[in-house]
Amino acid sequence: MKLSTLWLKDYVLLRSSIDTLAHKLTMAGIEVEAISKKGSEHCLEMEITPNRPDCLSVTGLAREVAAVFNKKFEPPKIRTIKYPKSKCKVTVEDKNDCGLYMATVIKNVEVKPSPSWITKRLQSVDLKPISNIVDITNFCLMEMGQPMHAFDCDKLIGGNVIVRRAKKGETLVTIDGVLRALDPSMLVIADTQRPVAIAGIMGGKETEVTAQTKNILLECAYFDPILIRRTVRSLGLSSDSSYRFERGVDIQRSANANNRAVKLILNEALGEIAQFNHIGQKTFKTSKPIRVGLDKVSRFLGAPLKAKDCKRILKTLGCQVQVKRKDVFEVIPPSFRKDLNADVDIIEEVARTIGYDQLPMSMPKVRATEIKEDPMVQQREKIRRELMGQGLSETVAFSLINRNVLQSVRYPIDEPLIKIKNPLSLDQEVMRPVMFPSLLSIAANNINKGQKNIRIFEIGKVYRPPAEESEMVSILLAGVLQDGWRIHEREYDLPDIKGILEVLLMSFGNSLELFSPCEPAFTFLQQGASQWIKSGNGKSTVGCWGEVDKDILKTMKIKNTKVFYAEINLRALISQAQQIKKFTPLCDYPGIQRDISLSVNENLKLADIVSCVKTSKPQHLQSIDFVEEYRGEKVESGRKGLTIALSYQSKHETLTDQQVQEVHDQICQQLVNQLDVIIR
Amino acid sequence: MNLNFEQLKIQFQQDLDLSNDAQSVEDLRIKYLGRKGLVQSLYSQLASLPNDQKPIFGKVINEFRQIVNQGLDDKKSSLGDSDAASKQQLMDLTLPGYRHENGHKHLLTQTIEEICDIFKQLGFVIEDGPEIESEFNNFAALNIPADHPSRDGFDTFYLDRKGAEHDGTLLRSHTSPGQIRIMQKYAPPLAVIIPGKVYRPDAVDASHSFMFHQIEGLLVDEEVRFSDLKGLLTTFCKRLFGNEIDMRFRPHFFPFTEPSAEVDISWSKGKRNWLEIMGCGMVHPNVFSAVGYKRGAYSGLAFGLGVERIAMLKYGINDIRVFYENDLRFLKQF
């Protein structure tokens, strides 16, 4: 909304500087966004919030200025016009669509340029003068906030006006010269044969007022805001008119605005009123009074206010104020303030007019409550701490992705997805069902930019129909592990990602199995180098880990590096976190460690050997640690070397070599008997 | 046996003084304490002494042995020190250490935590809410009617669902539906902070993103005042941005608060350059009605802020895309 000081001064005495005016309006809720100088006057550009359609006019803003500066508001004096009895034919098909339609036919007008007092005012708010008739409708729109339209009466076929829904297939060339396709969701003004205007939005080219126009039909109406808004959206066409109708024009003052326009036309374009019609509401109930207690206002604002000040402010803003009891007001809001319905609305009027900056400050009393913090907040923070401690940096990625991205990482096509109905681009098409593509593309971008050590994680959600949001932790490693000395650099390998997961699981006291003999994990991970993570005795899948498939790396243009990925459901990860740990007494008797070096069949896994050792529950055996795996000359082909370390300790005595040797020999014997192993 | 122990001591001291490396100290140890060393030979001579003299000489030999032991130990450790010192001089101390660097928390997470921590200290509790929301929670319950211009600021992604033509399931366009969920679940008093992701159909450019983060705050009790809103948010802003900032509460319109305000801050003391950082207000009575609170029984304050905007202002970032590109050079700066 543009407002010029030139025009403003018609209705309120203004002595302040432009900066003060802008500041005070802004601090009263009418934000001045730009100021431009026009000769000795200024034009202010303001953001009017949707609750204040009354401020979409110069008189509306003048009233605000008067209230804020405590000046007198002097609206234009508009005299009632005596309209002739003769009626032009107007039909309103549905009063819900059009609550009021006034048509005034004025004959023998003289279409010519407007006088300078009108053009100056229009130009002061960047409106282009066209001709006296059109300018007067624009002038009234700006001055009173009432949109109007003038038709060339002689071009209306049948000479009458019908307010109806558009018929399927109807079209209209609007005054901007564009052909518009109409449909029954839209309201039009039609003559007996065709639409001549899109109601409340824009008139038609064929019936517009031109230099040749002799007789006009002036429209002053009220259209349903929702209807106008929908039509604006579906046509992608808005105007100064529709902007006001959408937000709500004051139907009670439309007649007044019509008087103003007709009077101006008669003055400036001559002519005489030939016919008139008024369809719709003529009398209006006053708004319901709102009861406001001064003590409540004071208490709510935390500031003692004087009844006198409140009353003055409300009156200047156009309210009727009656003092009922001591310090209890009954406030009847003016017809143009449909936003004032409850006492809090009245309180806001008082507060903003005084200025929020003039009101006191206090600290609220925040009472302790039984509402517990969402436990996930703490757990997420712990996960971050753990992973950052392991040198991983956190990333944040979009939850909406391009469906093609899923295809390129071979995400199963038949898995259901949450789709967005109204994406602006393909990159907002679906909600990610898996976090992998997000991290992989971050890795690819960083590798492209020359990063050698990619060590990242994200805590975020994945989404499945119908409306499932599961929080996941995802980890990605690529490139080389660095510690500041290049000679120590080495490429990441599978145990790196597994180790990170193991430490993470341990820190949450979680004993999820990272290996379970079952089908290979997600198809974007390499077969034989990836695993699902299972919980509940292998019943449900809660994550996966492994090496990323090399073909996928190729499509992502990631070269010369392996990529490792893991993800785990956050709730599964923290499922044991609430348990209180119990202290294990420390043992002071020394332990004895014995290594076993084995040559084992290639197919044997460490887990097989460990479980074989454990089957007989050997006495004093405290732990079994992996030492190394060896392949090479020292073991025959088809076999591998494997060294484990067994630690023995007793809680009650210092073990002797002999005690340990007995158990250890039994274990070795058991291994040799039960598995395809040779002690080296 | 006639030995001058004083002479022996002097001799040992001289030998010791001449030893300047580990080898010569070891040689000395063998000379004095070895199996065929001096001390051993003294002990073997004891046998030939008369019984009454044995304890006396024995004691003297013991003393001497202790002196030798002590002397050798001292010498050894003093040599050891200088040995280590000479080795250390070979090490180039300007070489970098082995750096096992910690990872970095994303700046958005840091900003969310920083903001949440301030409110936690003021007694607020951190809560969570889903991103997939109903039209009721996102709009109607917040006093935002359908087809109303007050929805203009809230362009929204809807989910495309089979079977249901338009069931209104959407991605929340602000964190305010979190207020509704909390109030539906709990009765006042309550003081909660709800951080999270929100979505709006926007093309991505330097200042727009279709996904961003907001933090919602809600305080409801029997008598919460507008002055409390001013006080609380002034305290918050000064803690977050520093005491030297200027602030103002500018009246604004939000359907779910009344009165409503936007908070502007400014760093420059001279020509003011106000930057809008958050929206706030007193909870609208219609919102209380929507969650089934008794009308008139409570008052409350609510506020919401954009995390990206705060981080951009605070850390001097001028392109919102930097948060989602996750360039390690950016992540490692903070």
PDB file of C-alpha atoms in Angstrom, chain A residues 399-579:
ATOM      1  CA  SER A 399      14.175 -34.310   3.826  1.00  0.00           C
ATOM      2  CA  LEU A 400      12.617 -33.792   0.400  1.00  0.00           C
ATOM      3  CA  ILE A 401      14.459 -35.305  -2.524  1.00  0.00           C
ATOM      4  CA  ASN A 402      14.230 -36.034  -6.207  1.00  0.00           C
ATOM      5  CA  ARG A 403      12.800 -39.459  -6.961  1.00  0.00           C
ATOM      6  CA  ASN A 404      15.515 -40.067  -9.539  1.00  0.00           C
ATOM      7  CA  VAL A 405      18.108 -39.896  -6.802  1.00  0.00           C
ATOM      8  CA  LEU A 406      16.535 -42.997  -5.255  1.00  0.00           C
ATOM      9  CA  GLN A 407      16.779 -44.807  -8.545  1.00  0.00           C
ATOM     10  CA  SER A 408      20.405 -43.899  -8.970  1.00  0.00           C
ATOM     11  CA  VAL A 409      21.221 -45.484  -5.612  1.00  0.00           C
ATOM     12  CA  ARG A 410      19.133 -48.539  -6.509  1.00  0.00           C
ATOM     13  CA  TYR A 411      16.587 -48.019  -3.773  1.00  0.00           C
ATOM     14  CA  PRO A 412      13.875 -50.635  -4.363  1.00  0.00           C
ATOM     15  CA  ILE A 413      11.335 -49.115  -6.767  1.00  0.00           C
ATOM     16  CA  ASP A 414       8.337 -50.897  -5.276  1.00  0.00           C
ATOM     17  CA  GLU A 415       8.875 -49.529  -1.755  1.00  0.00           C
ATOM     18  CA  PRO A 416       6.083 -47.052  -0.899  1.00  0.00           C
ATOM     19  CA  LEU A 417       7.019 -43.367  -0.733  1.00  0.00           C
ATOM     20  CA  ILE A 418       5.449 -40.224   0.679  1.00  0.00           C
ATOM     21  CA  LYS A 419       4.854 -37.954  -2.295  1.00  0.00           C
ATOM     22  CA  ILE A 420       4.365 -34.212  -2.252  1.00  0.00           C
ATOM     23  CA  LYS A 421       1.227 -32.989  -3.978  1.00  0.00           C
ATOM     24  CA  ASN A 422       2.464 -29.528  -4.863  1.00  0.00           C
ATOM     25  CA  PRO A 423       6.242 -29.554  -5.282  1.00  0.00           C
ATOM     26  CA  LEU A 424       7.796 -26.516  -6.955  1.00  0.00           C
ATOM     27  CA  SER A 425      10.521 -28.598  -8.491  1.00  0.00           C
ATOM     28  CA  LEU A 426      11.497 -32.233  -8.930  1.00  0.00           C
ATOM     29  CA  ASP A 427      13.920 -31.811  -6.031  1.00  0.00           C
ATOM     30  CA  GLN A 428      10.924 -31.555  -3.680  1.00  0.00           C
ATOM     31  CA  GLU A 429       9.097 -34.550  -5.109  1.00  0.00           C
ATOM     32  CA  VAL A 430       9.244 -37.176  -2.364  1.00  0.00           C
ATOM     33  CA  MET A 431      10.193 -37.455   1.289  1.00  0.00           C
ATOM     34  CA  ARG A 432      13.355 -39.453   1.694  1.00  0.00           C
ATOM     35  CA  PRO A 433      12.719 -43.059   2.762  1.00  0.00           C
ATOM     36  CA  VAL A 434      16.415 -43.531   3.533  1.00  0.00           C
ATOM     37  CA  MET A 435      19.218 -41.133   4.417  1.00  0.00           C
ATOM     38  CA  PHE A 436      21.891 -42.696   2.253  1.00  0.00           C
ATOM     39  CA  PRO A 437      21.429 -40.481  -0.846  1.00  0.00           C
ATOM     40  CA  SER A 438      21.718 -37.349   1.303  1.00  0.00           C
ATOM     41  CA  LEU A 439      25.050 -38.333   2.799  1.00  0.00           C
ATOM     42  CA  LEU A 440      26.410 -39.751  -0.425  1.00  0.00           C
ATOM     43  CA  SER A 441      25.771 -36.544  -2.342  1.00  0.00           C
ATOM     44  CA  ILE A 442      27.359 -34.499   0.458  1.00  0.00           C
ATOM     45  CA  ALA A 443      30.385 -36.806   0.230  1.00  0.00           C
ATOM     46  CA  ALA A 444      30.492 -36.449  -3.561  1.00  0.00           C
ATOM     47  CA  ASN A 445      30.377 -32.645  -3.352  1.00  0.00           C
ATOM     48  CA  ASN A 446      33.147 -32.543  -0.799  1.00  0.00           C
ATOM     49  CA  ILE A 447      35.335 -34.947  -2.752  1.00  0.00           C
ATOM     50  CA  ASN A 448      34.772 -32.735  -5.801  1.00  0.00           C
ATOM     51  CA  LYS A 449      36.013 -29.771  -3.839  1.00  0.00           C
ATOM     52  CA  GLY A 450      39.222 -31.587  -2.955  1.00  0.00           C
ATOM     53  CA  GLN A 451      38.439 -32.915   0.514  1.00  0.00           C
ATOM     54  CA  LYS A 452      40.379 -36.102   1.219  1.00  0.00           C
ATOM     55  CA  ASN A 453      38.987 -37.134   4.573  1.00  0.00           C
ATOM     56  CA  ILE A 454      35.193 -37.435   4.618  1.00  0.00           C
ATOM     57  CA  ARG A 455      33.970 -38.444   8.051  1.00  0.00           C
ATOM     58  CA  ILE A 456      30.376 -37.339   8.519  1.00  0.00           C
ATOM     59  CA  PHE A 457      27.096 -38.200  10.193  1.00  0.00           C
ATOM     60  CA  GLU A 458      23.528 -36.989  10.245  1.00  0.00           C
ATOM     61  CA  ILE A 459      20.762 -37.400  12.790  1.00  0.00           C
ATOM     62  CA  GLY A 460      17.571 -37.030  10.813  1.00  0.00           C
ATOM     63  CA  LYS A 461      14.313 -38.553   9.809  1.00  0.00           C
ATOM     64  CA  VAL A 462      13.225 -40.969   7.118  1.00  0.00           C
ATOM     65  CA  TYR A 463       9.595 -41.098   6.046  1.00  0.00           C
ATOM     66  CA  ARG A 464       7.243 -43.894   5.036  1.00  0.00           C
ATOM     67  CA  PRO A 465       3.554 -43.862   4.194  1.00  0.00           C
ATOM     68  CA  PRO A 466       1.086 -43.177   5.598  1.00  0.00           C
ATOM     69  CA  ALA A 467       2.795 -40.673   7.904  1.00  0.00           C
ATOM     70  CA  GLU A 468       5.620 -42.498   9.583  1.00  0.00           C
ATOM     71  CA  GLU A 469       8.629 -40.484  10.673  1.00  0.00           C
ATOM     72  CA  SER A 470      11.556 -42.522  12.010  1.00  0.00           C
ATOM     73  CA  GLU A 471      14.662 -40.917  13.286  1.00  0.00           C
ATOM     74  CA  MET A 472      17.937 -42.407  12.110  1.00  0.00           C
ATOM     75  CA  VAL A 473      21.639 -41.945  12.709  1.00  0.00           C
ATOM     76  CA  SER A 474      23.678 -42.259   9.531  1.00  0.00           C
ATOM     77  CA  ILE A 475      27.433 -42.367   9.184  1.00  0.00           C
ATOM     78  CA  LEU A 476      29.626 -42.133   6.103  1.00  0.00           C
ATOM     79  CA  LEU A 477      33.362 -42.533   5.662  1.00  0.00           C
ATOM     80  CA  ALA A 478      35.284 -41.900   2.470  1.00  0.00           C
ATOM     81  CA  GLY A 479      38.840 -41.166   1.453  1.00  0.00           C
ATOM     82  CA  VAL A 480      41.737 -41.384   3.849  1.00  0.00           C
ATOM     83  CA  LEU A 481      42.115 -41.236   7.590  1.00  0.00           C
ATOM     84  CA  GLN A 482      44.418 -38.354   8.476  1.00  0.00           C
ATOM     85  CA  ASP A 483      46.156 -37.392  11.686  1.00  0.00           C
ATOM     86  CA  GLY A 484      48.307 -34.508  10.524  1.00  0.00           C
ATOM     87  CA  TRP A 485      51.270 -36.627   9.266  1.00  0.00           C
ATOM     88  CA  ARG A 486      50.842 -37.705   5.708  1.00  0.00           C
ATOM     89  CA  ILE A 487      52.943 -40.767   6.239  1.00  0.00           C
ATOM     90  CA  HIS A 488      50.289 -42.081   8.595  1.00  0.00           C
ATOM     91  CA  GLU A 489      47.480 -41.597   6.084  1.00  0.00           C
ATOM     92  CA  ARG A 490      45.617 -44.724   5.166  1.00  0.00           C
ATOM     93  CA  GLU A 491      42.485 -45.501   3.255  1.00  0.00           C
ATOM     94  CA  TYR A 492      39.332 -46.204   5.186  1.00  0.00           C
ATOM     95  CA  ASP A 493      38.357 -49.826   5.430  1.00  0.00           C
ATOM     96  CA  LEU A 494      35.379 -51.856   6.553  1.00  0.00           C
ATOM     97  CA  PRO A 495      36.537 -52.185  10.203  1.00  0.00           C
ATOM     98  CA  ASP A 496      36.586 -48.367  10.429  1.00  0.00           C
ATOM     99  CA  ILE A 497      32.833 -48.072   9.965  1.00  0.00           C
ATOM    100  CA  LYS A 498      32.174 -51.127  12.103  1.00  0.00           C
ATOM    101  CA  GLY A 499      34.378 -49.786  14.864  1.00  0.00           C
ATOM    102  CA  ILE A 500      32.511 -46.483  14.951  1.00  0.00           C
ATOM    103  CA  LEU A 501      29.218 -48.362  15.225  1.00  0.00           C
ATOM    104  CA  GLU A 502      30.580 -50.662  17.937  1.00  0.00           C
ATOM    105  CA  VAL A 503      31.813 -47.789  20.078  1.00  0.00           C
ATOM    106  CA  LEU A 504      28.506 -45.994  19.571  1.00  0.00           C
ATOM    107  CA  LEU A 505      26.503 -49.067  20.556  1.00  0.00           C
ATOM    108  CA  MET A 506      28.688 -49.650  23.592  1.00  0.00           C
ATOM    109  CA  SER A 507      28.223 -46.120  24.805  1.00  0.00           C
ATOM    110  CA  PHE A 508      24.483 -46.754  24.882  1.00  0.00           C
ATOM    111  CA  GLY A 509      24.921 -50.121  26.596  1.00  0.00           C
ATOM    112  CA  ASN A 510      23.468 -51.645  23.474  1.00  0.00           C
ATOM    113  CA  SER A 511      24.251 -55.196  22.439  1.00  0.00           C
ATOM    114  CA  LEU A 512      22.693 -55.213  18.973  1.00  0.00           C
ATOM    115  CA  GLU A 513      24.262 -57.794  16.695  1.00  0.00           C
ATOM    116  CA  LEU A 514      26.205 -56.235  13.849  1.00  0.00           C
ATOM    117  CA  PHE A 515      26.524 -59.585  12.158  1.00  0.00           C
ATOM    118  CA  SER A 516      23.708 -61.929  11.435  1.00  0.00           C
ATOM    119  CA  PRO A 517      23.837 -64.554   8.774  1.00  0.00           C
ATOM    120  CA  CYS A 518      21.044 -63.349   6.491  1.00  0.00           C
ATOM    121  CA  GLU A 519      20.381 -61.726   3.161  1.00  0.00           C
ATOM    122  CA  PRO A 520      22.640 -58.860   2.058  1.00  0.00           C
ATOM    123  CA  ALA A 521      21.710 -55.350   3.133  1.00  0.00           C
ATOM    124  CA  PHE A 522      20.323 -52.520   0.958  1.00  0.00           C
ATOM    125  CA  THR A 523      21.204 -52.916  -2.672  1.00  0.00           C
ATOM    126  CA  PHE A 524      23.322 -49.782  -2.551  1.00  0.00           C
ATOM    127  CA  LEU A 525      25.753 -51.658  -0.327  1.00  0.00           C
ATOM    128  CA  GLN A 526      28.192 -54.201  -1.660  1.00  0.00           C
ATOM    129  CA  GLN A 527      27.207 -57.835  -1.336  1.00  0.00           C
ATOM    130  CA  GLY A 528      29.502 -59.678   1.019  1.00  0.00           C
ATOM    131  CA  ALA A 529      30.695 -56.426   2.513  1.00  0.00           C
ATOM    132  CA  SER A 530      27.473 -55.296   4.169  1.00  0.00           C
ATOM    133  CA  GLN A 531      25.071 -56.356   6.870  1.00  0.00           C
ATOM    134  CA  TRP A 532      21.651 -55.562   8.234  1.00  0.00           C
ATOM    135  CA  ILE A 533      21.522 -54.683  11.874  1.00  0.00           C
ATOM    136  CA  LYS A 534      18.826 -56.750  13.535  1.00  0.00           C
ATOM    137  CA  SER A 535      17.110 -56.410  16.861  1.00  0.00           C
ATOM    138  CA  GLY A 536      14.678 -58.494  18.886  1.00  0.00           C
ATOM    139  CA  ASN A 537      16.480 -61.756  18.161  1.00  0.00           C
ATOM    140  CA  GLY A 538      16.829 -60.936  14.509  1.00  0.00           C
ATOM    141  CA  LYS A 539      13.148 -60.208  14.041  1.00  0.00           C
ATOM    142  CA  SER A 540      13.277 -56.591  12.950  1.00  0.00           C
ATOM    143  CA  THR A 541      15.783 -54.683  10.904  1.00  0.00           C
ATOM    144  CA  VAL A 542      16.977 -51.523  12.613  1.00  0.00           C
ATOM    145  CA  GLY A 543      19.877 -50.532  10.386  1.00  0.00           C
ATOM    146  CA  CYS A 544      22.666 -51.575   8.113  1.00  0.00           C
ATOM    147  CA  TRP A 545      26.365 -51.061   7.528  1.00  0.00           C
ATOM    148  CA  GLY A 546      28.909 -51.863   4.889  1.00  0.00           C
ATOM    149  CA  GLU A 547      30.823 -50.762   1.853  1.00  0.00           C
ATOM    150  CA  VAL A 548      28.989 -48.770  -0.799  1.00  0.00           C
ATOM    151  CA  ASP A 549      28.539 -50.476  -4.137  1.00  0.00           C
ATOM    152  CA  LYS A 550      31.192 -49.404  -6.655  1.00  0.00           C
ATOM    153  CA  ASP A 551      28.770 -48.931  -9.555  1.00  0.00           C
ATOM    154  CA  ILE A 552      26.805 -46.438  -7.479  1.00  0.00           C
ATOM    155  CA  LEU A 553      30.012 -44.550  -6.748  1.00  0.00           C
ATOM    156  CA  LYS A 554      30.607 -44.384 -10.497  1.00  0.00           C
ATOM    157  CA  THR A 555      27.212 -42.844 -11.163  1.00  0.00           C
ATOM    158  CA  MET A 556      27.909 -40.296  -8.423  1.00  0.00           C
ATOM    159  CA  LYS A 557      31.298 -39.620 -10.074  1.00  0.00           C
ATOM    160  CA  ILE A 558      33.179 -40.631  -6.945  1.00  0.00           C
ATOM    161  CA  LYS A 559      36.538 -41.960  -8.062  1.00  0.00           C
ATOM    162  CA  ASN A 560      39.566 -43.513  -6.401  1.00  0.00           C
ATOM    163  CA  THR A 561      38.038 -44.055  -3.017  1.00  0.00           C
ATOM    164  CA  LYS A 562      35.940 -46.584  -1.222  1.00  0.00           C
ATOM    165  CA  VAL A 563      32.909 -45.315   0.671  1.00  0.00           C
ATOM    166  CA  PHE A 564      31.538 -46.871   3.837  1.00  0.00           C
ATOM    167  CA  TYR A 565      28.080 -46.263   5.207  1.00  0.00           C
ATOM    168  CA  ALA A 566      26.078 -47.195   8.271  1.00  0.00           C
ATOM    169  CA  GLU A 567      22.670 -46.268   9.546  1.00  0.00           C
ATOM    170  CA  ILE A 568      20.759 -47.249  12.623  1.00  0.00           C
ATOM    171  CA  ASN A 569      17.337 -46.426  13.952  1.00  0.00           C
ATOM    172  CA  LEU A 570      17.700 -43.968  16.795  1.00  0.00           C
ATOM    173  CA  ARG A 571      15.130 -45.591  19.057  1.00  0.00           C
ATOM    174  CA  ALA A 572      16.737 -49.006  18.616  1.00  0.00           C
ATOM    175  CA  LEU A 573      20.139 -47.505  19.373  1.00  0.00           C
ATOM    176  CA  ILE A 574      19.033 -45.947  22.636  1.00  0.00           C
ATOM    177  CA  SER A 575      16.672 -48.712  23.735  1.00  0.00           C
ATOM    178  CA  GLN A 576      18.957 -49.739  26.604  1.00  0.00           C
ATOM    179  CA  ALA A 577      20.029 -46.227  27.514  1.00  0.00           C
ATOM    180  CA  GLN A 578      17.574 -45.765  30.383  1.00  0.00           C
ATOM    181  CA  GLN A 579      18.916 -48.729  32.354  1.00  0.00           C
TER     182      GLN A 579
END
